Amino acid sequence: MGLSSIAYDLGSGLNGPMSISHLSSPRQQLAFSAKSCTGSRACITVRAADGNSGSMRAPPSTVRASKLVTNAVAVKSETASIAATKSGHELLLFEALREGLEEEMERDPRVCVLGEDVGHYGGSYKVTKGLAEKFGDLRVLDTPIAENSFTGMAVGAAMTGLRPIVEGMNMGFLLLAYNQISNNCGMLHYTSGGQFTIPVVIRGPGGVGRQLGAEHSQRLESYFQSVPGLQMVACSTPYNAKGLMKAAIRSENPVILCEHVLLYNLKERIPDEEYVCCLERAELVRPGKDVTILTYSRMRHHVLQAAKSLINKGYDPEIIDIISLKPFDLHTIGNSIKKTHKVLIVEECMRTGGIGASLRASIMDNFWDYLDAPIMCLSSQDVPTPYAGTLEEATVVQPPQIVKAIKQLCG
Amino acid sequence: MAPQISTLRRALFMPAIASRFMAPSALSRSFSRSADEDCSTFTVDIAVQFKGHNVEPPAQVVETSAKELMKFFKDMSRMRRMEIASDQLYKSKLIRGFCHLYDGQEAVCIGMEAALTKEDNIITGYRDHCTYLGRGGTLPEVFSELMGRRNGCTLGKGGSMHFYKKENGFYGGHGIVGAQVPLGVGLAFAQKYEKVKGVTFALYGDGAANQGQIFESLNMAALWDLPAVYVCENNHYGMGTAEWRSAKCPEYYKRGDYVPGLKVDGMDTLAVKQAVGFAKEHALSKGPIILEMDTYRYHGHSMSDPGSTYRTREEISGVRQERDPIERIRKLILLKEIASAADLKSIEKEVKNEVEDAVAKAKESAPPDPSDLYSNAYVKGYGTQAFGCDRKHSTVVLP
């Protein structure tokens, strides 16, 4: 995959140990661990509800058995990894998404998926593989190439109480559905005086991939961020991918779930028990005291890679994956800024009008008194993504740039 | 676009056939009050031929009753009055923004209601005041919403173009033309998914008929046999552009190609009733169908459009004289001696008072509370609460 695996441990937390395959040496693991991370996980393990109204819940074991990963991304596993337990199961991010989707479809018969090639083909990124055979063609609907119309169709179905999930084969294609997303999906709850709720989930991979060309490397988070009525989250690990998928499906608001093309093969061990993440809460990835680094999606992993060398140089960054792009989790972010007084935002959106720009404004509005330095923001360049590999790399933020920025910020 | 010969004229010129129209022993009955309850059916000929595309048109006769005709008259008069009152309110600046009036086209929504139930869904564009009324809306709700008051049908936050009544299957009320049609297909999809025996009628105009999403969604509806009926309310002008200037093929009922279509005289309530009933059956058994309603609007596109720069006053008054839907029903009622001219006049007066009362009531009602600015932007997170930056803790409670 070309993406280096992540070395971090989230401590004992509330929810039992969980670990991620390590690439780094034990020394670096130690550097990360042993910080108390109570409440670092925004997710709470679900105790099985007592016989709730007709919701069919598959026992986790059957779900796990069919999803056990046998061929994974090549990873040098450190056997001395911290808290490497036998509980939970390992899977790739796209499988985590599928697991979440499948569990919700079993739980609620109103949940259905529609998109291009989601049914018989199994999804262009295999997120819906096997679901059409299990749930039928009506619940996992293969649509023709008509984004505007099938998104509109999903909104119309949601008005009556169905809970559709629209898959854009690539987030960029959803630009064709922008009218439906902005005007109908976002606004109908308001303009109907609360008569309609639109519990739709719009998801798909975005972001810069591996030389996919300009039109297939779009970052639309910023375009959707201003639309009133929408909620937006970005997943970055298998754990939060599954949790956010489930939370988004259960939410009564329209939610845009931003995935990333290059993160689908990320491997992680996730719990067997059912869990749901909070849609409005950021994730404290690594506590620290020198500087707050705010990031999301793929850039989280670039930041963590940069953090390795930063820690070696003696810095102590606090890394927060903001997860919720709309609304921002100003509580977690604010508490961090009150501690560190310096902020670096690392994002993949464009410099102009990106998520970072909006976050910067929010932070200044709310936490100006706590800042010791101007907020730095590293974003992608304001250019269409070029094809050539070297140029493409230069469009997005790379770990050395992050290290340089921290040095500049912290001295 | 020659005016169509009314049923009455045909009847007068063909006395031999005219006798068929006379209801037996109707002459001795007293009028109006008993007419409202008289459900005995009789048939009426539909003057203008249905035109079918890939489908056998329905019969040119339709069954109706005195009660139904009286109801048509009263409801259409109410709608006409409402639109005229809205015109006056707009001119006195009590209604602002965009106000698209439906007068002239009442036959379409009344005819539809006669053939449909609350199990069926209707979704339309911004010219929705009368459609809303037909689906069970009330006059005070309409005027309050138009004037932006708190007790409007969408709490004063939607406005003229956003009327909805979920419990009666009325899904709006949409500002962007054409976008409501994929929504309608979604409603039909949900009906099929939930196995509800109803049909969704997605209305759009001749202007919107050129939108790509109409064809995209039609393809999907036909592909999956969704119970959707596309109704093109062809009033011949897309704002200021006549149909022959915007469409290569202005025969909108044929543009479905592989989907059958039917052209209907949209100024004849009974013809609309017949066609809609036929279309509903078709949608439930065979799949989508397109209905083109040949109708006309007397006002301009909206209140900011005088409506006379792209059409002649003679044309407008010509249609008003020859094809007005309310006059048609009036003449039929008089011909059948279901009620007298005086009775009909008193119904019109009654309706006028209704409308005036509703306007007065709406004028007095309060505007929305300032806190309503933020209400209903989001549904409170399904068990998950998010707070501002002074949040003490957050809880995740699963259902």
Coordinates of C-alpha atoms in Angstrom, one line a residue, chain B residues 52-58 199-202 204 218 221-222 226-232 253 256 258-263 275-276 278-284 286-292:
Chain B
G52 CA -52.0 7.8 -26.1
H53 CA -48.4 7.0 -26.7
N54 CA -47.7 3.3 -26.5
V55 CA -50.9 2.8 -24.5
E56 CA -54.5 2.3 -25.2
P57 CA -56.2 5.5 -23.9
P58 CA -59.1 5.1 -21.4
V199 CA -48.9 5.5 -6.2
T200 CA -46.7 8.6 -6.3
F201 CA -47.7 11.4 -8.6
A202 CA -44.7 13.6 -9.4
Y204 CA -43.6 19.1 -13.1
L218 CA -37.8 8.0 -15.4
A221 CA -38.6 4.1 -12.3
A222 CA -39.2 2.1 -15.4
L226 CA -41.8 1.7 -9.4
P227 CA -45.4 2.9 -8.9
A228 CA -44.7 6.4 -10.1
V229 CA -46.8 8.6 -12.4
Y230 CA -45.2 11.6 -14.0
V231 CA -47.6 14.4 -14.6
C232 CA -46.5 17.2 -16.8
Y253 CA -46.4 12.7 -23.1
G256 CA -40.9 9.0 -22.2
Y258 CA -40.2 3.5 -23.7
V259 CA -42.6 4.7 -21.0
P260 CA -46.2 5.1 -22.2
G261 CA -47.9 8.5 -22.1
L262 CA -51.3 10.0 -22.2
K263 CA -52.3 13.5 -23.2
A275 CA -56.9 9.9 -16.8
V276 CA -55.5 9.9 -13.2
F278 CA -56.3 5.1 -15.4
A279 CA -52.8 6.1 -14.7
K280 CA -52.9 4.9 -11.1
E281 CA -54.0 1.5 -12.2
H282 CA -51.3 1.4 -14.8
A283 CA -48.7 2.3 -12.3
L284 CA -49.7 -0.3 -9.9
K286 CA -47.5 -2.3 -15.3
G287 CA -45.2 0.5 -14.2
P288 CA -44.7 4.2 -14.7
I289 CA -46.7 6.3 -17.1
I290 CA -46.5 10.0 -18.1
L291 CA -49.6 12.2 -18.2
E292 CA -49.5 15.5 -20.0

